[in-house]
């Protein structure tokens, strides 16, 4: 046990500096140095994953990176934030993506807040870019709701997608283009259709078309 100055001096030593942190023990009212569970490279990788995710807007990305950077020293955290921001990335302007993902997960779950739950449908409005203004998104179907049965969330090329049954077939939807996502309470449909899909081959077939010579729109 030591005071704060002694603890900082120990922290800045050469012997495994990246693995140590200063902790204040409220019970014993003193500081001590303990080993970290994460290396700086681990946190840098997590930060890069957050920054590269197109479905997380810039403000949310900064907040999440600050959370993971709490596991390393402040000097290391500053280097991680600086290096990550050197690369410009296209980010969504939809600040409700994380809330949408939470709602979708609850709708798909068989247990919500510790209670048994039957997977249910969701409703949302779906956005597209305006022909008149490529920087503006407008609602598809003149603002009419989409009602689908959600089955699987997945990430492809930095974007979050939902695989859902639309009443006829399984369709991928971009989560960052989903607006006002709500649970309906109606039982989910399309289990038999979803069971026919092999996720690995399905995603290779559908999402590989984005980067190939033949591009195909997979959202409706």
mmCIF file of C-alpha atoms in Angstrom:
data_model
loop_
_atom_site.group_PDB
_atom_site.id
_atom_site.type_symbol
_atom_site.label_atom_id
_atom_site.label_comp_id
_atom_site.label_asym_id
_atom_site.label_seq_id
_atom_site.Cartn_x
_atom_site.Cartn_y
_atom_site.Cartn_z
ATOM 1 C CA UNK A 1 0.000 0.000 0.000
ATOM 2 C CA UNK A 2 1.300 3.485 -0.847
ATOM 3 C CA UNK A 3 0.285 7.080 -1.452
ATOM 4 C CA UNK A 4 -0.703 8.396 -4.905
ATOM 5 C CA UNK A 5 2.751 9.720 -5.828
ATOM 6 C CA UNK A 6 4.412 6.400 -5.046
ATOM 7 C CA UNK A 7 1.724 4.547 -6.957
ATOM 8 C CA UNK A 8 2.186 6.740 -10.040
ATOM 9 C CA UNK A 9 5.968 6.235 -9.868
ATOM 10 C CA UNK A 10 5.438 2.487 -9.809
ATOM 11 C CA UNK A 11 2.995 2.765 -12.693
ATOM 12 C CA UNK A 12 5.514 4.631 -14.825
ATOM 13 C CA UNK A 13 8.223 2.041 -14.262
ATOM 14 C CA UNK A 14 9.561 -0.053 -17.125
ATOM 15 C CA UNK A 15 8.498 -3.357 -15.648
ATOM 16 C CA UNK A 16 5.277 -4.149 -17.494
ATOM 17 C CA UNK A 17 3.955 -0.582 -17.451
ATOM 18 C CA UNK A 18 1.200 -1.330 -19.933
ATOM 19 C CA UNK A 19 -0.207 -4.024 -17.661
ATOM 20 C CA UNK A 20 -0.526 -1.898 -14.494
ATOM 21 C CA UNK A 21 -2.991 0.624 -13.177
ATOM 22 C CA UNK A 22 -3.487 2.646 -9.993
ATOM 23 C CA UNK A 23 -6.492 1.659 -7.912
ATOM 24 C CA UNK A 24 -7.926 3.458 -4.890
ATOM 25 C CA UNK A 25 -9.243 1.151 -2.184
ATOM 26 C CA UNK A 26 -12.129 2.947 -0.405
ATOM 27 C CA UNK A 27 -12.198 0.405 2.406
ATOM 28 C CA UNK A 28 -8.518 0.724 3.298
ATOM 29 C CA UNK A 29 -8.318 4.336 2.088
ATOM 30 C CA UNK A 30 -5.150 3.850 0.103
ATOM 31 C CA UNK A 31 -3.767 3.394 -3.423
ATOM 32 C CA UNK A 32 -2.191 0.293 -4.867
ATOM 33 C CA UNK A 33 -0.920 -0.874 -8.247
ATOM 34 C CA UNK A 34 -2.532 -3.871 -9.896
ATOM 35 C CA UNK A 35 -2.071 -5.623 -13.197
ATOM 36 C CA UNK A 36 -4.445 -4.848 -16.060
ATOM 37 C CA UNK A 37 -6.423 -7.565 -17.793
ATOM 38 C CA UNK A 38 -5.989 -5.935 -21.225
ATOM 39 C CA UNK A 39 -3.036 -4.868 -23.310
ATOM 40 C CA UNK A 40 -3.044 -1.509 -25.089
ATOM 41 C CA UNK A 41 -3.146 -3.347 -28.438
ATOM 42 C CA UNK A 42 -6.338 -5.125 -27.347
ATOM 43 C CA UNK A 43 -8.019 -1.805 -26.588
ATOM 44 C CA UNK A 44 -6.699 -0.239 -29.801
ATOM 45 C CA UNK A 45 -8.305 -3.076 -31.789
ATOM 46 C CA UNK A 46 -11.621 -2.622 -29.981
ATOM 47 C CA UNK A 47 -11.485 1.146 -30.619
ATOM 48 C CA UNK A 48 -10.785 0.558 -34.308
ATOM 49 C CA UNK A 49 -13.762 -1.803 -34.514
ATOM 50 C CA UNK A 50 -15.994 0.895 -33.017
ATOM 51 C CA UNK A 51 -14.684 3.611 -35.343
ATOM 52 C CA UNK A 52 -14.960 1.400 -38.430
ATOM 53 C CA UNK A 53 -18.596 0.518 -37.742
ATOM 54 C CA UNK A 54 -20.618 2.637 -40.157
ATOM 55 C CA UNK A 55 -23.823 2.043 -38.210
ATOM 56 C CA UNK A 56 -22.488 3.936 -35.157
ATOM 57 C CA UNK A 57 -22.524 7.707 -35.518
ATOM 58 C CA UNK A 58 -19.507 9.835 -34.594
ATOM 59 C CA UNK A 59 -20.798 10.960 -31.207
ATOM 60 C CA UNK A 60 -21.653 7.424 -30.115
ATOM 61 C CA UNK A 61 -18.314 6.144 -31.402
ATOM 62 C CA UNK A 62 -16.425 8.671 -29.266
ATOM 63 C CA UNK A 63 -18.452 7.727 -26.189
ATOM 64 C CA UNK A 64 -17.915 3.985 -26.667
ATOM 65 C CA UNK A 65 -14.191 4.426 -27.323
ATOM 66 C CA UNK A 66 -13.903 6.454 -24.115
ATOM 67 C CA UNK A 67 -15.473 3.502 -22.303
ATOM 68 C CA UNK A 68 -12.982 0.941 -23.620
ATOM 69 C CA UNK A 69 -10.070 3.372 -23.177
ATOM 70 C CA UNK A 70 -10.824 3.351 -19.458
ATOM 71 C CA UNK A 71 -8.945 0.042 -19.319
ATOM 72 C CA UNK A 72 -5.582 1.622 -20.249
ATOM 73 C CA UNK A 73 -3.550 4.582 -19.004
ATOM 74 C CA UNK A 74 -4.574 8.088 -20.069
ATOM 75 C CA UNK A 75 -1.422 8.482 -22.190
ATOM 76 C CA UNK A 76 -2.180 5.237 -24.035
ATOM 77 C CA UNK A 77 -5.834 6.232 -24.390
ATOM 78 C CA UNK A 78 -4.862 9.551 -26.019
ATOM 79 C CA UNK A 79 -2.631 7.757 -28.521
ATOM 80 C CA UNK A 80 -5.419 5.317 -29.360
ATOM 81 C CA UNK A 81 -7.970 8.106 -29.877
ATOM 82 C CA UNK A 82 -5.551 10.163 -31.987
ATOM 83 C CA UNK A 83 -4.436 7.298 -34.215
ATOM 84 C CA UNK A 84 -7.978 6.080 -34.779
ATOM 85 C CA UNK A 85 -9.224 9.516 -35.798
ATOM 86 C CA UNK A 86 -6.514 9.873 -38.449
ATOM 87 C CA UNK A 87 -8.591 7.713 -40.797
ATOM 88 C CA UNK A 88 -11.752 9.318 -42.181
ATOM 89 C CA UNK A 89 -14.756 7.071 -42.291
ATOM 90 C CA UNK A 90 -18.303 7.507 -43.527
ATOM 91 C CA UNK A 91 -20.590 7.302 -40.497
ATOM 92 C CA UNK A 92 -24.357 7.138 -40.244
ATOM 93 C CA UNK A 93 -26.290 10.239 -39.190
ATOM 94 C CA UNK A 94 -28.927 8.077 -37.510
ATOM 95 C CA UNK A 95 -28.336 8.503 -33.766
ATOM 96 C CA UNK A 96 -30.996 5.919 -32.864
ATOM 97 C CA UNK A 97 -29.224 2.868 -34.285
ATOM 98 C CA UNK A 98 -28.190 1.475 -30.905
ATOM 99 C CA UNK A 99 -31.735 1.891 -29.594
ATOM 100 C CA UNK A 100 -33.065 0.144 -32.707
ATOM 101 C CA UNK A 101 -30.667 -2.769 -32.161
ATOM 102 C CA UNK A 102 -31.798 -3.063 -28.538
ATOM 103 C CA UNK A 103 -35.478 -3.109 -29.566
ATOM 104 C CA UNK A 104 -34.822 -5.705 -32.278
ATOM 105 C CA UNK A 105 -32.914 -7.938 -29.847
ATOM 106 C CA UNK A 106 -35.779 -7.728 -27.368
ATOM 107 C CA UNK A 107 -38.289 -8.607 -30.084
ATOM 108 C CA UNK A 108 -36.240 -11.689 -31.073
ATOM 109 C CA UNK A 109 -35.498 -12.781 -27.510
ATOM 110 C CA UNK A 110 -37.201 -15.674 -25.747
ATOM 111 C CA UNK A 111 -36.645 -13.989 -22.403
ATOM 112 C CA UNK A 112 -37.004 -10.264 -21.619
ATOM 113 C CA UNK A 113 -36.086 -8.852 -18.204
ATOM 114 C CA UNK A 114 -35.994 -12.364 -16.794
ATOM 115 C CA UNK A 115 -39.480 -13.258 -18.012
ATOM 116 C CA UNK A 116 -40.459 -15.730 -20.732
ATOM 117 C CA UNK A 117 -41.116 -13.993 -24.050
ATOM 118 C CA UNK A 118 -42.362 -15.168 -27.425
ATOM 119 C CA UNK A 119 -40.473 -13.603 -30.366
ATOM 120 C CA UNK A 120 -42.605 -10.908 -31.967
ATOM 121 C CA UNK A 121 -42.854 -8.751 -35.060
ATOM 122 C CA UNK A 122 -41.511 -5.215 -35.281
ATOM 123 C CA UNK A 123 -42.654 -2.157 -37.202
ATOM 124 C CA UNK A 124 -40.540 0.677 -38.529
ATOM 125 C CA UNK A 125 -40.236 3.247 -41.257
ATOM 126 C CA UNK A 126 -37.514 2.595 -43.835
ATOM 127 C CA UNK A 127 -35.351 5.343 -45.278
ATOM 128 C CA UNK A 128 -33.701 5.936 -48.645
ATOM 129 C CA UNK A 129 -31.627 8.777 -50.037
ATOM 130 C CA UNK A 130 -33.545 11.460 -51.858
ATOM 131 C CA UNK A 131 -32.992 11.761 -55.612
ATOM 132 C CA UNK A 132 -33.241 15.544 -55.317
ATOM 133 C CA UNK A 133 -30.756 15.714 -52.414
ATOM 134 C CA UNK A 134 -28.263 12.862 -52.051
ATOM 135 C CA UNK A 135 -27.429 13.985 -48.500
ATOM 136 C CA UNK A 136 -31.030 13.729 -47.324
ATOM 137 C CA UNK A 137 -32.922 10.581 -46.414
ATOM 138 C CA UNK A 138 -36.660 10.234 -46.962
ATOM 139 C CA UNK A 139 -39.159 7.575 -45.927
ATOM 140 C CA UNK A 140 -39.942 4.776 -48.360
ATOM 141 C CA UNK A 141 -43.534 3.809 -49.177
ATOM 142 C CA UNK A 142 -44.543 7.432 -48.493
ATOM 143 C CA UNK A 143 -43.949 6.857 -44.778
ATOM 144 C CA UNK A 144 -46.029 3.686 -44.443
ATOM 145 C CA UNK A 145 -44.851 1.225 -41.785
ATOM 146 C CA UNK A 146 -42.888 -1.909 -42.564
ATOM 147 C CA UNK A 147 -44.033 -4.840 -40.392
ATOM 148 C CA UNK A 148 -41.640 -7.806 -40.377
ATOM 149 C CA UNK A 149 -40.601 -10.791 -38.287
ATOM 150 C CA UNK A 150 -36.954 -10.327 -37.144
ATOM 151 C CA UNK A 151 -34.618 -13.339 -37.013
ATOM 152 C CA UNK A 152 -30.942 -12.396 -37.195
ATOM 153 C CA UNK A 153 -28.702 -9.335 -36.793
ATOM 154 C CA UNK A 154 -25.374 -9.410 -38.619
ATOM 155 C CA UNK A 155 -22.588 -7.079 -39.736
ATOM 156 C CA UNK A 156 -21.239 -6.806 -43.276
ATOM 157 C CA UNK A 157 -18.753 -4.204 -44.540
ATOM 158 C CA UNK A 158 -19.186 -2.098 -41.410
ATOM 159 C CA UNK A 159 -22.987 -2.010 -41.691
ATOM 160 C CA UNK A 160 -25.543 -3.657 -39.403
ATOM 161 C CA UNK A 161 -28.266 -5.687 -41.134
ATOM 162 C CA UNK A 162 -31.407 -7.384 -39.935
ATOM 163 C CA UNK A 163 -32.611 -10.564 -41.609
ATOM 164 C CA UNK A 164 -36.386 -10.571 -41.342
ATOM 165 C CA UNK A 165 -39.409 -12.322 -42.861
ATOM 166 C CA UNK A 166 -41.641 -9.853 -44.720
ATOM 167 C CA UNK A 167 -44.574 -12.253 -45.170
ATOM 168 C CA UNK A 168 -43.163 -13.858 -48.293
ATOM 169 C CA UNK A 169 -39.420 -14.299 -47.904
ATOM 170 C CA UNK A 170 -36.352 -13.428 -45.802
ATOM 171 C CA UNK A 171 -35.069 -9.924 -46.583
ATOM 172 C CA UNK A 172 -31.954 -8.042 -45.323
ATOM 173 C CA UNK A 173 -32.607 -4.517 -44.005
ATOM 174 C CA UNK A 174 -29.974 -1.896 -43.163
ATOM 175 C CA UNK A 175 -30.499 -1.066 -39.488
ATOM 176 C CA UNK A 176 -29.193 2.495 -39.860
ATOM 177 C CA UNK A 177 -32.011 3.102 -42.371
ATOM 178 C CA UNK A 178 -34.682 1.876 -39.976
ATOM 179 C CA UNK A 179 -36.583 4.608 -38.139
ATOM 180 C CA UNK A 180 -38.977 4.470 -35.163
ATOM 181 C CA UNK A 181 -38.434 0.743 -34.544
ATOM 182 C CA UNK A 182 -41.135 -0.664 -32.270
ATOM 183 C CA UNK A 183 -42.241 -4.063 -31.031
ATOM 184 C CA UNK A 184 -45.793 -4.939 -32.112
ATOM 185 C CA UNK A 185 -46.696 -7.759 -29.737
ATOM 186 C CA UNK A 186 -47.785 -9.859 -32.735
ATOM 187 C CA UNK A 187 -46.254 -13.377 -32.885
ATOM 188 C CA UNK A 188 -43.287 -13.739 -35.210
ATOM 189 C CA UNK A 189 -43.828 -15.629 -38.467
ATOM 190 C CA UNK A 190 -41.530 -17.218 -41.027
ATOM 191 C CA UNK A 191 -39.562 -19.649 -38.857
ATOM 192 C CA UNK A 192 -39.720 -22.353 -41.530
ATOM 193 C CA UNK A 193 -38.385 -19.929 -44.165
ATOM 194 C CA UNK A 194 -35.538 -18.814 -41.915
ATOM 195 C CA UNK A 195 -34.611 -22.420 -41.063
ATOM 196 C CA UNK A 196 -33.989 -23.079 -44.764
ATOM 197 C CA UNK A 197 -31.159 -20.516 -44.777
ATOM 198 C CA UNK A 198 -27.540 -21.390 -44.117
ATOM 199 C CA UNK A 199 -26.292 -18.074 -42.712
ATOM 200 C CA UNK A 200 -22.720 -18.458 -43.980
ATOM 201 C CA UNK A 201 -23.613 -19.222 -47.597
ATOM 202 C CA UNK A 202 -26.510 -16.747 -47.541
ATOM 203 C CA UNK A 203 -24.340 -13.833 -46.460
ATOM 204 C CA UNK A 204 -21.601 -14.772 -48.929
ATOM 205 C CA UNK A 205 -24.113 -14.873 -51.757
ATOM 206 C CA UNK A 206 -25.998 -11.700 -50.891
ATOM 207 C CA UNK A 207 -23.367 -9.356 -49.452
ATOM 208 C CA UNK A 208 -20.504 -10.294 -51.782
ATOM 209 C CA UNK A 209 -22.493 -8.628 -54.559
ATOM 210 C CA UNK A 210 -21.755 -5.212 -53.041
ATOM 211 C CA UNK A 211 -18.066 -5.475 -53.884
ATOM 212 C CA UNK A 212 -18.275 -7.403 -57.135
ATOM 213 C CA UNK A 213 -18.689 -6.261 -60.710
ATOM 214 C CA UNK A 214 -22.401 -7.010 -60.614
ATOM 215 C CA UNK A 215 -24.037 -4.962 -57.879
ATOM 216 C CA UNK A 216 -27.482 -5.768 -56.684
ATOM 217 C CA UNK A 217 -29.713 -3.987 -54.218
ATOM 218 C CA UNK A 218 -30.756 -6.262 -51.397
ATOM 219 C CA UNK A 219 -32.928 -3.810 -49.473
ATOM 220 C CA UNK A 220 -36.493 -2.975 -50.408
#
